Tab-separated table of C-alpha atoms in Angstrom:
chain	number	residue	atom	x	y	z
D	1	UNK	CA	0.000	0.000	0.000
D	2	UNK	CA	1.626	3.374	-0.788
D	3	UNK	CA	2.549	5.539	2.407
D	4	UNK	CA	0.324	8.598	1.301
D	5	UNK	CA	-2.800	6.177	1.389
D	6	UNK	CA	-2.428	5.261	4.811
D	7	UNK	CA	-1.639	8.811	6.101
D	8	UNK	CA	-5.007	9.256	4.098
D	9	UNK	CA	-6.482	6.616	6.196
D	10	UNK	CA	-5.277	7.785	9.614
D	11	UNK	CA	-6.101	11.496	8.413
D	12	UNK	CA	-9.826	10.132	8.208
D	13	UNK	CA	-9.940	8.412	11.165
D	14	UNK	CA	-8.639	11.431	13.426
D	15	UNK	CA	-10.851	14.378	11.556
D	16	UNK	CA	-13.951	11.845	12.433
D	17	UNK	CA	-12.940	11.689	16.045
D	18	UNK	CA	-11.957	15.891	15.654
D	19	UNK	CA	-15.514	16.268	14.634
D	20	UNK	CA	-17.084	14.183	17.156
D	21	UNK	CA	-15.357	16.298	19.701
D	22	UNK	CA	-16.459	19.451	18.400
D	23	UNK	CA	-20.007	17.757	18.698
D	24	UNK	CA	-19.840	16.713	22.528
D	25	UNK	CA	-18.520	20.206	23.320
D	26	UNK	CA	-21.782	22.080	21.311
D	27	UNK	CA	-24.118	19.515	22.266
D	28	UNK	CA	-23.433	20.037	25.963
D	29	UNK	CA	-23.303	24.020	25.623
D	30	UNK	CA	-26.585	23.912	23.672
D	31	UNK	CA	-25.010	24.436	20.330
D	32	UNK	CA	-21.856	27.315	21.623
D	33	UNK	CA	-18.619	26.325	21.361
D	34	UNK	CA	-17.341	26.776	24.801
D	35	UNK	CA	-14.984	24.211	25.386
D	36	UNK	CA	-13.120	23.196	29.212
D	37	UNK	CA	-9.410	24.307	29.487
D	38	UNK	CA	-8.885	20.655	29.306
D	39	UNK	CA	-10.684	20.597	26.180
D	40	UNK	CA	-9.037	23.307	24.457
D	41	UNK	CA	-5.490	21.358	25.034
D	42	UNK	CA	-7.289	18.144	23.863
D	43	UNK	CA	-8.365	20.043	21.016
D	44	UNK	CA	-4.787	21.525	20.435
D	45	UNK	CA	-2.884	18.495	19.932
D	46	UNK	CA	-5.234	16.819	17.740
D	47	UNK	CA	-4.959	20.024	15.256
D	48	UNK	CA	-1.238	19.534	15.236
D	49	UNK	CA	-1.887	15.923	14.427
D	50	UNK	CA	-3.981	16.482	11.414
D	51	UNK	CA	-1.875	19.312	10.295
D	52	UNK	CA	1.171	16.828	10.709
D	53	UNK	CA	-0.322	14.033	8.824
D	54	UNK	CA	-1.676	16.917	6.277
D	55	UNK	CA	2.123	18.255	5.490
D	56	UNK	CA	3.152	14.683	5.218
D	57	UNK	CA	0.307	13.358	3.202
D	58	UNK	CA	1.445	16.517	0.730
D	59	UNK	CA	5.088	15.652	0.432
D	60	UNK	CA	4.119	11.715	-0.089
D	61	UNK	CA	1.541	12.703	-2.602
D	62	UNK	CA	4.242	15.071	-4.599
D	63	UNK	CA	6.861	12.512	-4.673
D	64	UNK	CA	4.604	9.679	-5.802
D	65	UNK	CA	3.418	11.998	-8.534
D	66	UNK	CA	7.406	12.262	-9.392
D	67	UNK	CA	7.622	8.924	-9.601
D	68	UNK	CA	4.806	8.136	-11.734
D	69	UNK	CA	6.056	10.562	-13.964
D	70	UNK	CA	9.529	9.338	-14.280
D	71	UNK	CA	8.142	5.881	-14.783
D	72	UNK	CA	6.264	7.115	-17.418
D	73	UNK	CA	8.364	8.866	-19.218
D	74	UNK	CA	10.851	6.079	-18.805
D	75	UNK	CA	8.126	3.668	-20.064
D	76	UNK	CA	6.816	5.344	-23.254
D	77	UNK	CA	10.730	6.728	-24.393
D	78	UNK	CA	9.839	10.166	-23.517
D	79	UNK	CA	12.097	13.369	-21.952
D	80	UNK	CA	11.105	14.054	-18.337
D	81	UNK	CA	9.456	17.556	-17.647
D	82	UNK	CA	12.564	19.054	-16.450
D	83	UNK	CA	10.288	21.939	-15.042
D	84	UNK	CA	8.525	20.194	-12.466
D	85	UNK	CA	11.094	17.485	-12.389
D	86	UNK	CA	14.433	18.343	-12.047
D	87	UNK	CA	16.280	15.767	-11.093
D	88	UNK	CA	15.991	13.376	-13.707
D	89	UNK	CA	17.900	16.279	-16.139
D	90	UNK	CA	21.316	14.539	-15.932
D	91	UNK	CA	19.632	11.142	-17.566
D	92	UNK	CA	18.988	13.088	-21.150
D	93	UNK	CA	21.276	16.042	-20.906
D	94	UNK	CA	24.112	15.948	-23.560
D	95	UNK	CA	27.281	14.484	-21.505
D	96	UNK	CA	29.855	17.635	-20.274
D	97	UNK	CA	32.909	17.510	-18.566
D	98	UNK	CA	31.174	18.848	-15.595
D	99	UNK	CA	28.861	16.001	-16.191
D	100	UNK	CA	31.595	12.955	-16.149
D	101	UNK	CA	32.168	10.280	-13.472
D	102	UNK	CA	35.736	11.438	-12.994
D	103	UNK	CA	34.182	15.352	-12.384
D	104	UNK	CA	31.950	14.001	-9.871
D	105	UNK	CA	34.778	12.343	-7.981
D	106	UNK	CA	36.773	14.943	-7.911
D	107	UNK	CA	34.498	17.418	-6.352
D	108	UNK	CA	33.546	14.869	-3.860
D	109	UNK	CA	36.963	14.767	-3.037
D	110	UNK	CA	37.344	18.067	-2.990
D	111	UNK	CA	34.670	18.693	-0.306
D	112	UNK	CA	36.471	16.284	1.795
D	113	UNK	CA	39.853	16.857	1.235
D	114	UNK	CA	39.969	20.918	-0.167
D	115	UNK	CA	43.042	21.328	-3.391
D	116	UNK	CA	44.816	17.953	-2.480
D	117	UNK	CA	41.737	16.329	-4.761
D	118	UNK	CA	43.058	18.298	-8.055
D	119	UNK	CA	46.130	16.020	-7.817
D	120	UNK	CA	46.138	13.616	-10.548
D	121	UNK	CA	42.748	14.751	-12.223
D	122	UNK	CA	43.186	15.726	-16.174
D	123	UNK	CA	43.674	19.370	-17.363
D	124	UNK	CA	39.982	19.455	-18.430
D	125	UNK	CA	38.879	18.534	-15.053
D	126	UNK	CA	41.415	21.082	-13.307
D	127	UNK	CA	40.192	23.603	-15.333
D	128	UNK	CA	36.593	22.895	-15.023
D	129	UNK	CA	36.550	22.790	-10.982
D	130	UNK	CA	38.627	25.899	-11.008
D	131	UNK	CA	36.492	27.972	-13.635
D	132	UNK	CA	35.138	31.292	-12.441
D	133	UNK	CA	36.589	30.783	-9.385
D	134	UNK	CA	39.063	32.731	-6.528
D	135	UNK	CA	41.432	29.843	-6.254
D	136	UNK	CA	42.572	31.607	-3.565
D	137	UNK	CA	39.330	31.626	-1.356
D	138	UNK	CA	38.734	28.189	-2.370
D	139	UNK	CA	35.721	28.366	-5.293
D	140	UNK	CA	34.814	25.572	-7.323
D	141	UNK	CA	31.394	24.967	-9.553
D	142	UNK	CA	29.365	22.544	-8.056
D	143	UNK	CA	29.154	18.888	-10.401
D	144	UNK	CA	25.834	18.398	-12.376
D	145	UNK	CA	24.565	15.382	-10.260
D	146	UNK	CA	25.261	17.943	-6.777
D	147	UNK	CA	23.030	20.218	-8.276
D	148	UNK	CA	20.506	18.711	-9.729
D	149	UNK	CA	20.050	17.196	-6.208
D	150	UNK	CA	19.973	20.192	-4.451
D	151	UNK	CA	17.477	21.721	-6.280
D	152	UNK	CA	15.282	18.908	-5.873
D	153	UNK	CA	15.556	18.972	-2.133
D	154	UNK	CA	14.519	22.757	-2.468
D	155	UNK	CA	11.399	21.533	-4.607
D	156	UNK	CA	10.284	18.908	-1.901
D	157	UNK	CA	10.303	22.055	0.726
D	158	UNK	CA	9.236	24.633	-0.749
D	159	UNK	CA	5.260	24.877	-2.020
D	160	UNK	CA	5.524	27.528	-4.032
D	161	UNK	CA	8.256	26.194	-6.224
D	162	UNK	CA	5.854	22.785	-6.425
D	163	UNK	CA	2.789	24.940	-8.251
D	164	UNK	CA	4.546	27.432	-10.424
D	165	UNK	CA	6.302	27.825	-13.807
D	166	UNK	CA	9.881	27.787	-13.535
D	167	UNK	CA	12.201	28.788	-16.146
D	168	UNK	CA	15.970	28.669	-15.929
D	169	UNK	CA	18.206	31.477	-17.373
D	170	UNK	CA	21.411	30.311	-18.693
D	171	UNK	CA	23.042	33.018	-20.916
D	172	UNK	CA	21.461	36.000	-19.907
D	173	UNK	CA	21.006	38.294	-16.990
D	174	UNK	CA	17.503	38.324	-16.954
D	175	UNK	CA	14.411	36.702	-18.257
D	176	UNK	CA	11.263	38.937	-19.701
D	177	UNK	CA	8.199	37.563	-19.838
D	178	UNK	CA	5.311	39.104	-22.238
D	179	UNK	CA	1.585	40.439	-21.387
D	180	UNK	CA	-0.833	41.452	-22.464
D	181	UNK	CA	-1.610	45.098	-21.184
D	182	UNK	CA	-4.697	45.456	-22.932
D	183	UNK	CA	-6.851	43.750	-24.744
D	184	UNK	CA	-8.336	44.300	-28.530
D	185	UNK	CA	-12.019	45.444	-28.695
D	186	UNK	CA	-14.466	43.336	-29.388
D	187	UNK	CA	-14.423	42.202	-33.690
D	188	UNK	CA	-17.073	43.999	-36.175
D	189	UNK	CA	-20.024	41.758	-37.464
D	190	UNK	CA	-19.502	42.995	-41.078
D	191	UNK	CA	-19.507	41.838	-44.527
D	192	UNK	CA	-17.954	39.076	-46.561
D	193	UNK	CA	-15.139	41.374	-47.996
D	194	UNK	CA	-14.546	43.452	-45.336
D	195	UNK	CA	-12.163	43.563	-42.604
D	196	UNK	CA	-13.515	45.497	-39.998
D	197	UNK	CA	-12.282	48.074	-37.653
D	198	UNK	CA	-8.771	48.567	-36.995
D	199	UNK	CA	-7.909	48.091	-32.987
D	200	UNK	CA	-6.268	51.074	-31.522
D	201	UNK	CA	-6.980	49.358	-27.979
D	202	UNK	CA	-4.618	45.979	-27.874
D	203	UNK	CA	-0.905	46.642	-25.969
D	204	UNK	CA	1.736	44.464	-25.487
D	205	UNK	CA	3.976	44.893	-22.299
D	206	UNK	CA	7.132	43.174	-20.335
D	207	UNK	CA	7.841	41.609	-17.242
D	208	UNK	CA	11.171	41.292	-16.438
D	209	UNK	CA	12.649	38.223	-13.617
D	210	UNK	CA	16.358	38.925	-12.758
D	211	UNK	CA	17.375	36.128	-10.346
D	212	UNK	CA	19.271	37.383	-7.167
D	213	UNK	CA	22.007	36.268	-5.016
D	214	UNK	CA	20.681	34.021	-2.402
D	215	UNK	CA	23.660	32.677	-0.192
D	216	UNK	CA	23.831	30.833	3.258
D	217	UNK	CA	27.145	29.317	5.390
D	218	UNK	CA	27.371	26.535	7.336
D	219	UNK	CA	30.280	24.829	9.488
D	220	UNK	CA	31.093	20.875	9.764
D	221	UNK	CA	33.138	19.456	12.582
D	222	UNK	CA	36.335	17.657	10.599
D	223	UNK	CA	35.883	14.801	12.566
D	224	UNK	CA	32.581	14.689	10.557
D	225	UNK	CA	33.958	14.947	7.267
D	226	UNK	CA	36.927	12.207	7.952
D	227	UNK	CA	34.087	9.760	9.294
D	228	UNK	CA	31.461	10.491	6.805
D	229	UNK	CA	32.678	9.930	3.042
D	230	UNK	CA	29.087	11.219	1.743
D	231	UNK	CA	29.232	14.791	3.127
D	232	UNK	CA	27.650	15.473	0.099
D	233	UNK	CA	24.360	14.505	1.717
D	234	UNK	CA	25.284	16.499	5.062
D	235	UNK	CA	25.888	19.764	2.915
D	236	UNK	CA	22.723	19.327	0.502
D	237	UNK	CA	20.828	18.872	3.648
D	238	UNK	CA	21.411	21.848	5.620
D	239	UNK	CA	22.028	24.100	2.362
D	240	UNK	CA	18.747	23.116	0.970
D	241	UNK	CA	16.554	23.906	4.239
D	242	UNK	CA	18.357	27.329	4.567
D	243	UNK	CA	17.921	28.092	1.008
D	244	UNK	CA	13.863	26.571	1.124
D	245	UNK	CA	12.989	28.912	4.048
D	246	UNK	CA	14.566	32.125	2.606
D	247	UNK	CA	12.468	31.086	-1.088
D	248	UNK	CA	9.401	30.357	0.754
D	249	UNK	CA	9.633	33.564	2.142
D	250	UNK	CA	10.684	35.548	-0.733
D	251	UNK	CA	7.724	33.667	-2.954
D	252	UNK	CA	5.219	34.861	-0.070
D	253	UNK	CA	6.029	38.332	0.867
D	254	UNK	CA	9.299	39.205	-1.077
D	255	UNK	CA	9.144	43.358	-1.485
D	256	UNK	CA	11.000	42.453	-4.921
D	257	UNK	CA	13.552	44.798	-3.709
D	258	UNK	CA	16.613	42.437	-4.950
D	259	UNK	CA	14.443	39.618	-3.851
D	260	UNK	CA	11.387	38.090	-5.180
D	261	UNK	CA	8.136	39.909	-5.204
D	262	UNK	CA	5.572	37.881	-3.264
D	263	UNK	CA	2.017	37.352	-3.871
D	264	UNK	CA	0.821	38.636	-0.080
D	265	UNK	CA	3.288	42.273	-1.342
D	266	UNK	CA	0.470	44.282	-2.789
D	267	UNK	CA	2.461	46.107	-5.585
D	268	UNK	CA	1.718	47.393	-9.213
D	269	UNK	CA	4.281	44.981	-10.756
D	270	UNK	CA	2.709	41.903	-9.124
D	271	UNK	CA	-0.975	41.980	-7.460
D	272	UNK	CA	-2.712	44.923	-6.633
D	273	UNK	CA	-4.904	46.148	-3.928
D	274	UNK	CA	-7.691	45.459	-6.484
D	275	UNK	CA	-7.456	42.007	-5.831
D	276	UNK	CA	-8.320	41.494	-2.072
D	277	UNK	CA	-11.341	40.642	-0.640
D	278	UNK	CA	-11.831	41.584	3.443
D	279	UNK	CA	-12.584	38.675	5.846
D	280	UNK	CA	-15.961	40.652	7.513
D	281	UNK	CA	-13.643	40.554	10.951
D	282	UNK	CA	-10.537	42.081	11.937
D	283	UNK	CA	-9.755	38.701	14.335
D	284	UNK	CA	-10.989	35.976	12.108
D	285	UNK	CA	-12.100	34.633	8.594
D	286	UNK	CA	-15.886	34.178	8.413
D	287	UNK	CA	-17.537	31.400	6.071
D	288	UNK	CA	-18.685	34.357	3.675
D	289	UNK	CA	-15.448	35.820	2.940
D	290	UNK	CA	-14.444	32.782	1.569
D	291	UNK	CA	-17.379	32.001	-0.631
D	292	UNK	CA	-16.792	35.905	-1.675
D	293	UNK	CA	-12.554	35.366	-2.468
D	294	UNK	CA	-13.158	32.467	-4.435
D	295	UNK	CA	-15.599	33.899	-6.895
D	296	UNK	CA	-13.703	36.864	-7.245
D	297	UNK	CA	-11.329	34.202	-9.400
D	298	UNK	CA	-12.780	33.695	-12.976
D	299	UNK	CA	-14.023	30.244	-13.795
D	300	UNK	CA	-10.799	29.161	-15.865
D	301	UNK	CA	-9.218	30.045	-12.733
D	302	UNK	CA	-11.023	28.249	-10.162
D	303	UNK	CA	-10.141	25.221	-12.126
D	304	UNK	CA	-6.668	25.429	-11.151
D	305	UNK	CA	-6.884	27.013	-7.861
D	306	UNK	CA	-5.011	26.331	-5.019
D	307	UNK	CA	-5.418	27.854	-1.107
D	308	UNK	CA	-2.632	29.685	0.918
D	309	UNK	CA	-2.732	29.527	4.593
D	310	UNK	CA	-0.439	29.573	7.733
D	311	UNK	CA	-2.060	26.988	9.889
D	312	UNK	CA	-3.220	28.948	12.422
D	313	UNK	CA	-5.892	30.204	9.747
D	314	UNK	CA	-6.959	26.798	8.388
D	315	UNK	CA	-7.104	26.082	12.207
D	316	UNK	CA	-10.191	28.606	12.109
D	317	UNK	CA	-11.249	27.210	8.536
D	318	UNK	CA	-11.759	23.935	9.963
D	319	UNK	CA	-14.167	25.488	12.559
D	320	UNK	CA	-16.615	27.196	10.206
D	321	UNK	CA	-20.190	25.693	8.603
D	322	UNK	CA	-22.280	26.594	6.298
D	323	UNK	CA	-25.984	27.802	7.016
D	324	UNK	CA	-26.699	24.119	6.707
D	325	UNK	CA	-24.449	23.207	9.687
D	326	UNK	CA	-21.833	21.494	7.314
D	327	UNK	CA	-18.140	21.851	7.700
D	328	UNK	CA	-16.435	24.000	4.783
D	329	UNK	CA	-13.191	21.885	5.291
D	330	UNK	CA	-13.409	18.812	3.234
D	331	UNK	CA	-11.422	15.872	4.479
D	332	UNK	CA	-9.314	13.609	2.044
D	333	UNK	CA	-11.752	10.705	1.700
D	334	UNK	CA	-10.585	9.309	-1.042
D	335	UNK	CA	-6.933	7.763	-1.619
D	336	UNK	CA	-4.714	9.769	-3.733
D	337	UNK	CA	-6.914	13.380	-3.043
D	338	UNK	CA	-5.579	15.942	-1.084
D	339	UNK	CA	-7.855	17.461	1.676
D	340	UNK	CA	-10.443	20.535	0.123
D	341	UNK	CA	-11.610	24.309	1.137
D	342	UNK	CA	-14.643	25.009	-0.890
D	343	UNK	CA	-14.192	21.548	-3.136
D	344	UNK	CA	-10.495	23.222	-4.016
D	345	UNK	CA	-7.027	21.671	-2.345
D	346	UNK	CA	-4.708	24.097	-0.223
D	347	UNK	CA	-0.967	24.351	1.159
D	348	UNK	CA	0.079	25.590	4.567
D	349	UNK	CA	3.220	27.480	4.876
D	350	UNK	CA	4.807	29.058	8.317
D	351	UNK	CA	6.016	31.872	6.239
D	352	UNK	CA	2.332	33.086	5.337
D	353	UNK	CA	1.340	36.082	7.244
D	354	UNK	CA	-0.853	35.182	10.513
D	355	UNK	CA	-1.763	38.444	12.525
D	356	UNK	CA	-5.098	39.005	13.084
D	357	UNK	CA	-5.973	42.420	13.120
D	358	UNK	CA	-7.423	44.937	11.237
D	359	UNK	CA	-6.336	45.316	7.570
D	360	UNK	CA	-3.323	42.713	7.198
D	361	UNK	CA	-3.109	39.372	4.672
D	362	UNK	CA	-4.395	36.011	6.191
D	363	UNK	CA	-4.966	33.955	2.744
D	364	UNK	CA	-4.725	33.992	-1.028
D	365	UNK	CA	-6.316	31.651	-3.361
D	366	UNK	CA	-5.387	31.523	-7.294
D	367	UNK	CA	-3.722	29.737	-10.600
D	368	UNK	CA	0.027	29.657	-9.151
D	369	UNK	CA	1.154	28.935	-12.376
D	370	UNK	CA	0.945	31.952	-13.201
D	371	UNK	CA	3.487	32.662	-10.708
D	372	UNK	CA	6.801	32.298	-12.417
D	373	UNK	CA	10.235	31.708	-11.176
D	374	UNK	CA	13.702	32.358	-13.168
D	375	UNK	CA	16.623	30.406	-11.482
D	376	UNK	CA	20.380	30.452	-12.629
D	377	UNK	CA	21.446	27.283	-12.726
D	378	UNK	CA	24.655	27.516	-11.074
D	379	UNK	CA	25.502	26.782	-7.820
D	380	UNK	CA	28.672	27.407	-6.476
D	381	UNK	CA	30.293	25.586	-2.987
D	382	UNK	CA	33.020	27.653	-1.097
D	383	UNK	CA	34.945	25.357	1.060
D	384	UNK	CA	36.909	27.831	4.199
D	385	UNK	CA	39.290	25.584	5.381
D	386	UNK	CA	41.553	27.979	7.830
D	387	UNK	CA	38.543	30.554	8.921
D	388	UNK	CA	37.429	28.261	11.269
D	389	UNK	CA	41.105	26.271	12.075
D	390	UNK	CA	40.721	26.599	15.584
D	391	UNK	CA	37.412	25.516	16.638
D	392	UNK	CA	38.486	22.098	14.297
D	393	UNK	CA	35.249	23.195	11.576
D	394	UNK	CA	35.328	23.514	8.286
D	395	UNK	CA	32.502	26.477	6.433
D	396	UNK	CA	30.803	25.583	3.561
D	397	UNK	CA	29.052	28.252	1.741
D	398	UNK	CA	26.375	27.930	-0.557
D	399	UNK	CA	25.072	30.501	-3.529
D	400	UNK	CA	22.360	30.295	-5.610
D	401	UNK	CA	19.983	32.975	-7.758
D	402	UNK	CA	17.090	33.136	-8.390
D	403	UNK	CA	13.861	35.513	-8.751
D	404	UNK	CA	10.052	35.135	-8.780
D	405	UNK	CA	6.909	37.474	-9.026
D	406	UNK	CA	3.323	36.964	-9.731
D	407	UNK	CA	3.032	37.483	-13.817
D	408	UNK	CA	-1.457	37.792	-14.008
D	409	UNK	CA	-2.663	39.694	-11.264
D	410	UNK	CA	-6.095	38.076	-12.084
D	411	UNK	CA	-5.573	34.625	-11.720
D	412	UNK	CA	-5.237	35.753	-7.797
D	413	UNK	CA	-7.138	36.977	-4.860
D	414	UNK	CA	-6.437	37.463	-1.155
D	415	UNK	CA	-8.234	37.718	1.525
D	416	UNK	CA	-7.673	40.298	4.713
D	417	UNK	CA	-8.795	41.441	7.423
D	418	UNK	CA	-11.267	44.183	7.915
């Protein structure tokens, strides 16, 4: 039985004992929710349960989607997505020199051992770990394998980067993206030979993604590094959390300000102030604010529409009914579907906003693929072997670009606060 089934199954067997508490609690108060202190903490943990087994159930569900893909793609002689994909780039990409067995070694061994593993490797390798680099400071360009991997790990932790379009930019500095600033008028109903009117209305515009340094350092004991030949794994590890939680953030509520512009940063560039929708509280989210954010969306876009919450909010969410006295939070029910506000799926991040007072962001709902992300593909691994000589460490420090912004302020809306 796959894993994310029997989260699913546990996941339904805890909200039906959630609910049933809810019940006891409003049956005995004669329909008020006024729960016992002992209550509320009973209450407490099981939230942090379901939200566990939700976040789980989400990474299971994206990596078995992976997988099917891959085995696909495997199965029918086709090229893996590389967009939502990455990893699997290094199994049709035309074979480098920073793509060879012996390049892989040697920057193993480099991460391990600093210079002594250019000994013996073959001028094209030499030259290929020391391109670009202060061979002074120690620089060297990470192998194709390393990074490949580390941008998957950044995928699996990020849920921004797992809903929209990501392009890399290789050559140039930046990446422009058309749209459509107006549209044309309506067409003429006219005659067989003619042509109609000629449109003075339809305008073309440009948005432009620059990626940005992103960089983060980290120290490992040598004793670490002589006992553990894959360090590899330690340093993609810690690298890839740092560099998850400063995109998450970024993708959220980046000011674009040499950073990403997120979609909760009301701005001109990205979404406006025309987009949000208040909640009808300044402390909470009431059940018609949400019915009123979604339809805000056009139809084409409420196909593909996804929730953003912190989890204190879909904590409230999973409290509301309808006049009907049904819950608005769906549970997953059925294997292989994710859990539902208002019959559409949603994601939970720490880094949304969660203040509940008057006039600040508490949710967005929209078509995140039209949310688009430019990434250089480079990543580059300083090793500091003397800065940190005397406490026995060695620094590692990884760099990365990247940029992101939302592209169609329509295909979003937000909710806030009143």
């Amino acid at each position: 039985m796959r894993k994310s089934i029997e989260l699913k199954d546990q996941l339904q067997r805890d909200t039906v004992e959630y609910r049933q508490t809810l019940k006891t609690i409003e049956d005995r108060e004669g329909g008020k929710f006024r729960p016992t202190a002992d209550e509320k903490e009973k209450l407490r943990v099981m939230d942090e349960a379901l939200t566990s087994l939700e976040e789980q159930i989400q990474m299971y569900d994206h990596q078995e989607e992976r997988e099917r893909k891959i085995a696909g793609g495997t199965q029918a002689g086709k090229k893996p997505n590389l967009i939502d994909d990455p990893a699997p780039a290094n199994a049709n990409r035309e074979k480098t020199i920073r793509g060879s067995a012996e390049y892989a070694t040697r920057f193993s061994g480099f991460l391990r051992n600093g210079e002594v593993a250019f000994n013996g490797a073959s001028p094209e390798i030499r030259a290929a770990l020391q391109s670009d680099s202060d061979t002074g400071g120690g620089y060297t360009v990470a192998s194709e394998e390393f990074s490949d991997r580390f941008i998957q790990s950044v995928n699996n932790q990020v849920f921004i980067r797992q809903l929209a379009t990501i392009d890399t930019v290789s050559a140039a500095q930046s990446l422009g993206i058309p749209t459509l600033a107006s549209d044309p008028d309506d067409p003429d109903w006219t005659s067989e030979i003619a042509t109609g009117a000629e449109d003075q209305s339809m305008s073309l515009g440009k948005r432009e993604l620059r990626p940005h340094p992103l960089a983060k350092r980290i120290k490992v004991s040598k004793k670490m590094i002589r006992l553990n030949p894959k360090i590899e794994g330690k340093v993609i590890e810690r690298l890839s959390y740092k560099f998850a939680v400063a995109q998450e953030k970024g993708f959220l509520v980046g000011n674009g300000a040499e950073q990403p512009l997120g979609v909760f940063t009301p701005s001109a560039n990205g979404i406006t102030t025309g987009r949000d929708v208040v909640t009808g509280s300044a402390t909470a989210i009431l059940a018609d604010s949400l019915f009123d954010v979604f339809y805000s969306l056009k139809s084409q876009y409420q196909m593909k529409a996804v929730w953003g919450f912190h989890r204190t909010a879909v904590q409230q969410i999973r409290k509301l009914k309808d006049s009907q006295g049904r819950y608005l939070w769906e549970p997953a029910i059925t294997g292989g579907q994710p859990s539902l506000i208002l019959d559409r799926p949603f994601f939970m991040s720490e880094y949304a906003p969660n203040t509940f007072t008057t006039g600040l962001y508490v949710g967005i709902v929209g078509d995140f693929s039209f949310y688009n992300i430019a990434d250089a593909l480079n990543l580059e691994i300083q090793r500091l072997t003397e800065l940190y000589a005397e406490s026995n460490q060695v620094g590692f420090i990884g760099r990365a670009e990247s940029d992101g912004m939302p592209v169609l302020e329509e295909a979003f809306a937000r909710l806030k606060t009143s």
